[in-house]
PDB file of C-alpha atoms and ligand atoms in Angstrom:
ATOM      1  CA  UNK A 285     145.552 109.501 113.792  1.00  0.00           C
ATOM      2  CA  UNK A 286     147.664 110.528 116.211  1.00  0.00           C
ATOM      3  CA  UNK A 287     150.095 108.096 117.658  1.00  0.00           C
ATOM      4  CA  UNK A 288     150.459 104.167 116.310  1.00  0.00           C
ATOM      5  CA  UNK A 289     150.824 101.816 118.936  1.00  0.00           C
ATOM      6  CA  UNK A 290     152.049  98.212 118.289  1.00  0.00           C
ATOM      7  CA  UNK A 291     152.902  95.728 120.693  1.00  0.00           C
ATOM      8  CA  UNK A 292     152.981  92.528 121.585  1.00  0.00           C
ATOM      9  CA  UNK A 293     152.665  91.416 118.508  1.00  0.00           C
ATOM     10  CA  UNK A 294     151.883  88.017 117.892  1.00  0.00           C
ATOM     11  CA  UNK A 295     150.687  85.147 114.913  1.00  0.00           C
ATOM     12  CA  UNK A 296     150.806  81.736 114.373  1.00  0.00           C
ATOM     13  CA  UNK A 297     148.429  79.831 111.436  1.00  0.00           C
ATOM     14  CA  UNK A 298     146.796  77.466 111.439  1.00  0.00           C
ATOM     15  CA  UNK A 299     146.382  75.272 107.953  1.00  0.00           C
ATOM     16  CA  UNK A 300     142.862  73.810 108.828  1.00  0.00           C
ATOM     17  CA  UNK A 301     143.665  71.633 105.450  1.00  0.00           C
ATOM     18  CA  UNK A 302     146.399  69.920 106.338  1.00  0.00           C
ATOM     19  CA  UNK A 303     145.376  69.006 109.328  1.00  0.00           C
ATOM     20  CA  UNK A 304     145.511  72.056 111.476  1.00  0.00           C
ATOM     21  CA  UNK A 305     149.411  72.194 110.845  1.00  0.00           C
ATOM     22  CA  UNK A 306     150.186  75.106 112.729  1.00  0.00           C
ATOM     23  CA  UNK A 307     153.104  77.893 111.205  1.00  0.00           C
ATOM     24  CA  UNK A 308     154.901  80.066 111.896  1.00  0.00           C
ATOM     25  CA  UNK A 309     153.821  84.053 111.113  1.00  0.00           C
ATOM     26  CA  UNK A 310     155.853  86.567 113.444  1.00  0.00           C
ATOM     27  CA  UNK A 311     156.479  87.419 117.415  1.00  0.00           C
ATOM     28  CA  UNK A 312     157.476  89.879 119.639  1.00  0.00           C
ATOM     29  CA  UNK A 313     157.163  92.728 117.525  1.00  0.00           C
ATOM     30  CA  UNK A 314     156.986  96.310 118.568  1.00  0.00           C
ATOM     31  CA  UNK A 315     156.967  98.920 117.404  1.00  0.00           C
ATOM     32  CA  UNK A 316     154.759 102.800 117.354  1.00  0.00           C
ATOM     33  CA  UNK A 317     154.613 105.800 115.048  1.00  0.00           C
ATOM     34  CA  UNK A 318     153.590 108.987 115.313  1.00  0.00           C
ATOM     35  CA  UNK A 319     151.211 111.543 113.311  1.00  0.00           C
ATOM     36  CA  UNK A 320     152.841 112.028 109.856  1.00  0.00           C
ATOM     37  CA  UNK A 321     156.100 109.227 110.540  1.00  0.00           C
ATOM     38  CA  UNK A 322     157.464 107.224 107.784  1.00  0.00           C
ATOM     39  CA  UNK A 323     158.517 103.757 109.178  1.00  0.00           C
ATOM     40  CA  UNK A 324     159.476 100.836 107.507  1.00  0.00           C
ATOM     41  CA  UNK A 325     159.910  97.362 108.371  1.00  0.00           C
ATOM     42  CA  UNK A 326     162.540  95.600 107.233  1.00  0.00           C
ATOM     43  CA  UNK A 327     164.250  91.735 107.044  1.00  0.00           C
ATOM     44  CA  UNK A 328     164.898  88.621 105.080  1.00  0.00           C
ATOM     45  CA  UNK A 329     161.318  87.191 102.903  1.00  0.00           C
ATOM     46  CA  UNK A 330     158.627  84.786 104.858  1.00  0.00           C
ATOM     47  CA  UNK A 331     159.866  87.062 108.130  1.00  0.00           C
ATOM     48  CA  UNK A 332     156.292  88.140 108.399  1.00  0.00           C
ATOM     49  CA  UNK A 333     156.020  91.682 106.840  1.00  0.00           C
ATOM     50  CA  UNK A 334     153.536  91.289 104.331  1.00  0.00           C
ATOM     51  CA  UNK A 335     152.139  89.684 107.340  1.00  0.00           C
ATOM     52  CA  UNK A 336     152.135  92.258 110.007  1.00  0.00           C
ATOM     53  CA  UNK A 337     150.296  94.811 107.186  1.00  0.00           C
ATOM     54  CA  UNK A 338     148.141  92.464 106.849  1.00  0.00           C
ATOM     55  CA  UNK A 339     147.425  92.277 110.908  1.00  0.00           C
ATOM     56  CA  UNK A 340     147.571  96.171 110.527  1.00  0.00           C
ATOM     57  CA  UNK A 341     144.585  96.236 107.619  1.00  0.00           C
ATOM     58  CA  UNK A 342     142.674  92.811 109.823  1.00  0.00           C
ATOM     59  CA  UNK A 343     142.863  91.505 106.488  1.00  0.00           C
ATOM     60  CA  UNK A 344     144.630  88.618 109.038  1.00  0.00           C
ATOM     61  CA  UNK A 345     144.122  88.711 112.414  1.00  0.00           C
ATOM     62  CA  UNK A 346     145.851  88.057 115.046  1.00  0.00           C
ATOM     63  CA  UNK A 347     147.315  85.362 117.778  1.00  0.00           C
ATOM     64  CA  UNK A 348     147.543  88.466 120.327  1.00  0.00           C
ATOM     65  CA  UNK A 349     149.158  91.019 121.116  1.00  0.00           C
ATOM     66  CA  UNK A 350     147.721  95.336 119.884  1.00  0.00           C
ATOM     67  CA  UNK A 351     147.971  97.456 116.946  1.00  0.00           C
ATOM     68  CA  UNK A 352     146.516 100.509 119.473  1.00  0.00           C
ATOM     69  CA  UNK A 353     145.425 102.781 116.300  1.00  0.00           C
ATOM     70  CA  UNK A 354     144.963 106.709 119.104  1.00  0.00           C
ATOM     71  CA  UNK A 355     142.728 109.391 116.949  1.00  0.00           C
ATOM     72  CA  UNK A 356     143.236 113.022 117.171  1.00  0.00           C
ATOM     73  CA  UNK A 357     140.509 113.727 119.849  1.00  0.00           C
ATOM     74  CA  UNK A 358     141.886 110.951 122.190  1.00  0.00           C
ATOM     75  CA  UNK A 359     140.605 107.819 121.618  1.00  0.00           C
ATOM     76  CA  UNK A 360     141.319 104.811 120.557  1.00  0.00           C
ATOM     77  CA  UNK A 361     141.083 101.151 119.051  1.00  0.00           C
ATOM     78  CA  UNK A 362     143.572  98.466 119.240  1.00  0.00           C
ATOM     79  CA  UNK A 363     142.620  96.340 115.836  1.00  0.00           C
ATOM     80  CA  UNK A 364     143.871  93.615 116.916  1.00  0.00           C
ATOM     81  CA  UNK A 365     140.254  92.925 119.043  1.00  0.00           C
ATOM     82  CA  UNK A 366     137.978  95.242 117.399  1.00  0.00           C
ATOM     83  CA  UNK A 367     134.762  94.358 115.729  1.00  0.00           C
ATOM     84  CA  UNK A 368     134.415  93.837 111.596  1.00  0.00           C
ATOM     85  CA  UNK A 369     132.008  97.000 111.915  1.00  0.00           C
ATOM     86  CA  UNK A 370     134.300  99.295 114.189  1.00  0.00           C
ATOM     87  CA  UNK A 371     137.101  98.204 111.802  1.00  0.00           C
ATOM     88  CA  UNK A 372     134.685  98.743 107.458  1.00  0.00           C
ATOM     89  CA  UNK A 373     134.792 102.513 109.390  1.00  0.00           C
ATOM     90  CA  UNK A 374     138.275 102.877 109.975  1.00  0.00           C
ATOM     91  CA  UNK A 375     138.839 101.817 106.528  1.00  0.00           C
ATOM     92  CA  UNK A 376     136.932 103.665 105.236  1.00  0.00           C
ATOM     93  CA  UNK A 377     137.899 106.393 106.860  1.00  0.00           C
ATOM     94  CA  UNK A 378     141.387 106.111 108.616  1.00  0.00           C
ATOM     95  CA  UNK A 379     143.579 103.046 106.485  1.00  0.00           C
ATOM     96  CA  UNK A 380     144.763 102.338 103.488  1.00  0.00           C
ATOM     97  CA  UNK A 381     146.188  99.242 101.589  1.00  0.00           C
ATOM     98  CA  UNK A 382     148.304  99.286  98.844  1.00  0.00           C
ATOM     99  CA  UNK A 383     148.845  95.737  98.092  1.00  0.00           C
ATOM    100  CA  UNK A 384     151.548  94.463  95.939  1.00  0.00           C
ATOM    101  CA  UNK A 385     149.279  94.122  92.406  1.00  0.00           C
ATOM    102  CA  UNK A 386     147.392  95.573  90.573  1.00  0.00           C
ATOM    103  CA  UNK A 387     143.273  93.990  90.884  1.00  0.00           C
ATOM    104  CA  UNK A 388     141.198  95.425  88.972  1.00  0.00           C
ATOM    105  CA  UNK A 389     137.920  94.344  86.825  1.00  0.00           C
ATOM    106  CA  UNK A 390     137.883  94.512  83.141  1.00  0.00           C
ATOM    107  CA  UNK A 391     137.269  97.020  81.407  1.00  0.00           C
ATOM    108  CA  UNK A 392     137.792  99.878  83.316  1.00  0.00           C
ATOM    109  CA  UNK A 393     140.082 102.293  82.128  1.00  0.00           C
ATOM    110  CA  UNK A 394     144.066 103.660  84.359  1.00  0.00           C
ATOM    111  CA  UNK A 395     142.442 106.895  84.727  1.00  0.00           C
ATOM    112  CA  UNK A 396     138.223 106.367  85.701  1.00  0.00           C
ATOM    113  CA  UNK A 397     140.904 103.378  88.514  1.00  0.00           C
ATOM    114  CA  UNK A 398     143.281 106.241  89.664  1.00  0.00           C
ATOM    115  CA  UNK A 399     139.641 108.991  89.776  1.00  0.00           C
ATOM    116  CA  UNK A 400     137.752 106.350  91.837  1.00  0.00           C
ATOM    117  CA  UNK A 401     139.232 107.754  95.491  1.00  0.00           C
ATOM    118  CA  UNK A 402     138.466 111.531  94.717  1.00  0.00           C
ATOM    119  CA  UNK A 403     134.937 110.757  93.171  1.00  0.00           C
ATOM    120  CA  UNK A 404     134.306 109.103  96.156  1.00  0.00           C
ATOM    121  CA  UNK A 405     135.283 111.595  98.306  1.00  0.00           C
ATOM    122  CA  UNK A 406     133.257 114.306  97.208  1.00  0.00           C
ATOM    123  CA  UNK A 407     135.111 115.729  93.437  1.00  0.00           C
ATOM    124  CA  UNK A 408     132.981 116.358  90.998  1.00  0.00           C
ATOM    125  CA  UNK A 409     133.841 113.418  87.437  1.00  0.00           C
ATOM    126  CA  UNK A 410     136.365 115.899  85.653  1.00  0.00           C
ATOM    127  CA  UNK A 411     138.186 117.417  88.717  1.00  0.00           C
ATOM    128  CA  UNK A 412     139.223 113.444  89.608  1.00  0.00           C
ATOM    129  CA  UNK A 413     139.351 112.751  85.212  1.00  0.00           C
ATOM    130  CA  UNK A 414     142.295 115.821  85.422  1.00  0.00           C
ATOM    131  CA  UNK A 415     144.243 114.637  89.036  1.00  0.00           C
ATOM    132  CA  UNK A 416     144.052 111.484  87.683  1.00  0.00           C
ATOM    133  CA  UNK A 417     145.889 112.113  83.855  1.00  0.00           C
ATOM    134  CA  UNK A 418     148.423 114.607  85.921  1.00  0.00           C
ATOM    135  CA  UNK A 419     148.856 111.578  88.406  1.00  0.00           C
ATOM    136  CA  UNK A 420     149.976 109.170  85.805  1.00  0.00           C
ATOM    137  CA  UNK A 421     151.417 111.332  83.959  1.00  0.00           C
ATOM    138  CA  UNK A 422     153.732 111.837  87.075  1.00  0.00           C
ATOM    139  CA  UNK A 423     153.737 108.740  87.599  1.00  0.00           C
ATOM    140  CA  UNK A 424     155.209 108.185  83.458  1.00  0.00           C
ATOM    141  CA  UNK A 425     152.251 106.274  82.070  1.00  0.00           C
ATOM    142  CA  UNK A 426     151.680 107.174  78.629  1.00  0.00           C
ATOM    143  CA  UNK A 427     149.407 109.103  77.988  1.00  0.00           C
ATOM    144  CA  UNK A 428     147.897 106.497  74.677  1.00  0.00           C
ATOM    145  CA  UNK A 429     147.002 104.198  77.977  1.00  0.00           C
ATOM    146  CA  UNK A 430     145.650 106.086  79.719  1.00  0.00           C
ATOM    147  CA  UNK A 431     141.737 105.150  78.649  1.00  0.00           C
ATOM    148  CA  UNK A 432     142.540 101.662  78.066  1.00  0.00           C
ATOM    149  CA  UNK A 433     142.221  98.637  80.971  1.00  0.00           C
ATOM    150  CA  UNK A 434     145.472  98.755  82.732  1.00  0.00           C
ATOM    151  CA  UNK A 435     144.900  94.230  82.660  1.00  0.00           C
ATOM    152  CA  UNK A 436     146.818  94.716  80.129  1.00  0.00           C
ATOM    153  CA  UNK A 437     149.967  96.508  80.773  1.00  0.00           C
ATOM    154  CA  UNK A 438     153.270  95.580  81.931  1.00  0.00           C
ATOM    155  CA  UNK A 439     154.458  94.122  85.267  1.00  0.00           C
ATOM    156  CA  UNK A 440     155.657  97.627  85.878  1.00  0.00           C
ATOM    157  CA  UNK A 441     152.660 100.673  84.663  1.00  0.00           C
ATOM    158  CA  UNK A 442     150.126  97.663  86.836  1.00  0.00           C
ATOM    159  CA  UNK A 443     151.880  98.684  89.960  1.00  0.00           C
ATOM    160  CA  UNK A 444     152.065 102.846  89.079  1.00  0.00           C
ATOM    161  CA  UNK A 445     148.569 102.401  88.432  1.00  0.00           C
ATOM    162  CA  UNK A 446     147.945 100.612  91.716  1.00  0.00           C
ATOM    163  CA  UNK A 447     149.472 103.482  93.270  1.00  0.00           C
ATOM    164  CA  UNK A 448     148.591 106.698  91.620  1.00  0.00           C
ATOM    165  CA  UNK A 449     144.699 105.009  92.871  1.00  0.00           C
ATOM    166  CA  UNK A 450     146.475 104.291  96.425  1.00  0.00           C
ATOM    167  CA  UNK A 451     148.386 107.302  97.243  1.00  0.00           C
ATOM    168  CA  UNK A 452     145.358 110.343  95.941  1.00  0.00           C
ATOM    169  CA  UNK A 453     143.554 111.189  97.981  1.00  0.00           C
ATOM    170  CA  UNK A 454     145.055 109.006 101.506  1.00  0.00           C
ATOM    171  CA  UNK A 455     143.482 107.989 104.351  1.00  0.00           C
ATOM    172  CA  UNK A 456     145.597 109.557 107.554  1.00  0.00           C
ATOM    173  CA  UNK A 457     146.922 106.276 107.358  1.00  0.00           C
ATOM    174  CA  UNK A 458     148.780 104.027 104.448  1.00  0.00           C
ATOM    175  CA  UNK A 459     149.876 100.681 104.862  1.00  0.00           C
ATOM    176  CA  UNK A 460     152.976  99.515 101.163  1.00  0.00           C
ATOM    177  CA  UNK A 461     153.322  96.359 100.687  1.00  0.00           C
ATOM    178  CA  UNK A 462     156.594  96.887  98.244  1.00  0.00           C
ATOM    179  CA  UNK A 463     154.979  99.201  95.756  1.00  0.00           C
ATOM    180  CA  UNK A 464     158.359  99.930  93.536  1.00  0.00           C
ATOM    181  CA  UNK A 465     159.198  95.981  93.272  1.00  0.00           C
ATOM    182  CA  UNK A 466     158.436  95.750  89.635  1.00  0.00           C
ATOM    183  CA  UNK A 467     159.832  99.683  88.773  1.00  0.00           C
ATOM    184  CA  UNK A 468     162.717 100.875  87.751  1.00  0.00           C
ATOM    185  CA  UNK A 469     165.727 102.962  89.507  1.00  0.00           C
ATOM    186  CA  UNK A 470     163.790 106.340  87.474  1.00  0.00           C
ATOM    187  CA  UNK A 471     160.158 105.625  88.148  1.00  0.00           C
ATOM    188  CA  UNK A 472     160.533 104.428  92.221  1.00  0.00           C
ATOM    189  CA  UNK A 473     162.149 107.578  92.231  1.00  0.00           C
ATOM    190  CA  UNK A 474     158.983 108.568  90.983  1.00  0.00           C
ATOM    191  CA  UNK A 475     157.433 106.772  93.930  1.00  0.00           C
ATOM    192  CA  UNK A 476     159.420 108.309  96.908  1.00  0.00           C
ATOM    193  CA  UNK A 477     159.037 111.356  95.957  1.00  0.00           C
ATOM    194  CA  UNK A 478     155.076 111.662  96.459  1.00  0.00           C
ATOM    195  CA  UNK A 479     155.494 109.029  98.636  1.00  0.00           C
ATOM    196  CA  UNK A 480     157.492 112.504 100.317  1.00  0.00           C
ATOM    197  CA  UNK A 481     154.663 114.660  99.664  1.00  0.00           C
ATOM    198  CA  UNK A 482     151.625 113.115 101.164  1.00  0.00           C
ATOM    199  CA  UNK A 483     153.943 112.487 103.875  1.00  0.00           C
ATOM    200  CA  UNK A 484     155.071 116.764 104.374  1.00  0.00           C
ATOM    201  CA  UNK A 485     150.840 117.259 105.117  1.00  0.00           C
ATOM    202  CA  UNK A 486     151.282 114.731 107.799  1.00  0.00           C
ATOM    203  CA  UNK A 487     150.052 111.065 106.108  1.00  0.00           C
ATOM    204  CA  UNK A 488     151.508 108.519 108.312  1.00  0.00           C
ATOM    205  CA  UNK A 489     153.037 105.320 106.389  1.00  0.00           C
ATOM    206  CA  UNK A 490     153.931 102.894 107.511  1.00  0.00           C
ATOM    207  CA  UNK A 491     156.182 100.005 103.587  1.00  0.00           C
ATOM    208  CA  UNK A 492     157.914  97.975 102.713  1.00  0.00           C
ATOM    209  CA  UNK A 493     160.940  97.398 100.202  1.00  0.00           C
ATOM    210  CA  UNK A 494     163.673  96.373  98.149  1.00  0.00           C
ATOM    211  CA  UNK A 495     165.141  98.021  97.431  1.00  0.00           C
ATOM    212  CA  UNK A 496     167.751  99.643 100.373  1.00  0.00           C
ATOM    213  CA  UNK A 497     168.533 103.346  98.997  1.00  0.00           C
ATOM    214  CA  UNK A 498     165.032 103.875  98.362  1.00  0.00           C
ATOM    215  CA  UNK A 499     163.981 102.440 102.271  1.00  0.00           C
ATOM    216  CA  UNK A 500     166.527 105.369 103.633  1.00  0.00           C
ATOM    217  CA  UNK A 501     165.333 107.552 101.525  1.00  0.00           C
ATOM    218  CA  UNK A 502     161.819 107.658 102.699  1.00  0.00           C
ATOM    219  CA  UNK A 503     161.625 106.546 106.929  1.00  0.00           C
ATOM    220  CA  UNK A 504     162.288 108.031 110.063  1.00  0.00           C
ATOM    221  CA  UNK A 505     161.956 104.831 111.462  1.00  0.00           C
ATOM    222  CA  UNK A 506     163.318 101.175 110.325  1.00  0.00           C
ATOM    223  CA  UNK A 507     162.500  97.669 112.264  1.00  0.00           C
ATOM    224  CA  UNK A 508     164.206  95.014 112.099  1.00  0.00           C
ATOM    225  CA  UNK A 509     162.321  92.293 112.355  1.00  0.00           C
ATOM    226  CA  UNK A 510     164.384  89.518 112.720  1.00  0.00           C
ATOM    227  CA  UNK A 511     167.253  91.744 115.520  1.00  0.00           C
ATOM    228  CA  UNK A 512     163.182  92.356 116.885  1.00  0.00           C
ATOM    229  CA  UNK A 513     164.064  96.385 117.617  1.00  0.00           C
ATOM    230  CA  UNK A 514     164.905  99.691 115.864  1.00  0.00           C
ATOM    231  CA  UNK A 515     167.592  99.363 112.747  1.00  0.00           C
ATOM    232  CA  UNK A 516     169.728 102.323 112.223  1.00  0.00           C
ATOM    233  CA  UNK A 517     168.989 104.584 109.390  1.00  0.00           C
ATOM    234  CA  UNK A 518     171.891 105.835 108.162  1.00  0.00           C
TER     235      UNK A 518
HETATM  236  N1  LIG B  82     147.484  82.605 105.413  1.00  0.00           N
HETATM  237  C1  LIG B  82     148.491  82.046 105.685  1.00  0.00           C
HETATM  238  N2  LIG B  82     148.867  81.164 105.469  1.00  0.00           N
HETATM  239  C2  LIG B  82     149.298  80.100 106.882  1.00  0.00           C
HETATM  240  N3  LIG B  82     150.903  80.541 106.954  1.00  0.00           N
HETATM  241  C3  LIG B  82     150.954  81.695 106.056  1.00  0.00           C
HETATM  242  C4  LIG B  82     150.172  82.932 105.195  1.00  0.00           C
HETATM  243  N4  LIG B  82     150.524  83.817 105.196  1.00  0.00           N
HETATM  244  C5  LIG B  82     151.621  84.620 105.483  1.00  0.00           C
HETATM  245  N5  LIG B  82     152.063  82.854 106.197  1.00  0.00           N
HETATM  246  C6  LIG B  82     153.553  82.216 106.457  1.00  0.00           C
HETATM  247  O1  LIG B  82     154.402  82.785 107.175  1.00  0.00           O
HETATM  248  C7  LIG B  82     155.528  83.288 107.146  1.00  0.00           C
HETATM  249  C8  LIG B  82     155.100  84.479 106.489  1.00  0.00           C
HETATM  250  O2  LIG B  82     154.938  85.106 105.792  1.00  0.00           O
HETATM  251  P1  LIG B  82     155.380  86.302 104.978  1.00  0.00           P
HETATM  252  O3  LIG B  82     154.231  87.957 106.280  1.00  0.00           O
HETATM  253  O4  LIG B  82     154.073  86.770 103.635  1.00  0.00           O
HETATM  254  O5  LIG B  82     156.405  87.750 105.309  1.00  0.00           O
HETATM  255  P2  LIG B  82     157.785  88.153 104.589  1.00  0.00           P
HETATM  256  O6  LIG B  82     157.421  89.637 103.809  1.00  0.00           O
HETATM  257  O7  LIG B  82     158.343  89.023 105.124  1.00  0.00           O
HETATM  258  O8  LIG B  82     158.312  87.710 103.579  1.00  0.00           O
HETATM  259  C9  LIG B  82     156.227  82.991 106.010  1.00  0.00           C
HETATM  260  O9  LIG B  82     155.979  80.783 105.976  1.00  0.00           O
HETATM  261  C10 LIG B  82     154.010  82.977 105.025  1.00  0.00           C
HETATM  262  O10 LIG B  82     154.397  80.407 104.745  1.00  0.00           O
HETATM  263 MG1  LIG B  83     156.198  89.914 101.676  1.00  0.00          MG
END
């Protein structure tokens, strides 16, 4: 990915179970970022931050506007209008999404969950598991939990497993919806350290944070969803 450009993005939700009631999602959203940059979406709850991330991942469709994903070879794709198969390809090769909550099948261990993206990328099972353990240890998950399903973990532990899985084999663009929401200061900083590391490797990220310090520490740009402009990042 060379550049990601969001132009005049607008979303109106239609609630079919309420006779087609229209709900304003977001409007007039404009921002862009280059390879390796971190942009945060900022603003009060209900302003459409999560919905914009979902539009970028195309979990949600967009009412109007463009989401231009420029590839390094000069070609580009408008995510807002791309076909389902183009989106599947984009997600497989270039675009990752770290949701707010861990969603996993029962009876799969934390290590296996975190190793999976590496195995899909072609890493051997042993090596993938070693790297997964390293990542879990870095994020302060106790070793005695490694071989257990994270479904019984605490909220903060689950969130760290979710992040570990989301960033262990990062694609060129990563979307992060409040990845540190239920973490204490120490673990939040650990997550930010890891994100800074993958940013150095050239991964482009768009994130949403509750914590202002942490948002300022990692962001190159902050887009204010209320004022519809970049905020001062200092
Ligand atoms: N699937 C949906 N159907 C209808 N309304 C939705 C849907 N998803 C989000 N919304 C509405 O869009 C608005 C923005 O929500 P959201 O993107 O979650 O905001 P934020 O992440 O900034 O708190 C809210 O009013 C929310 O109720
Ligand atoms: Mg949200």
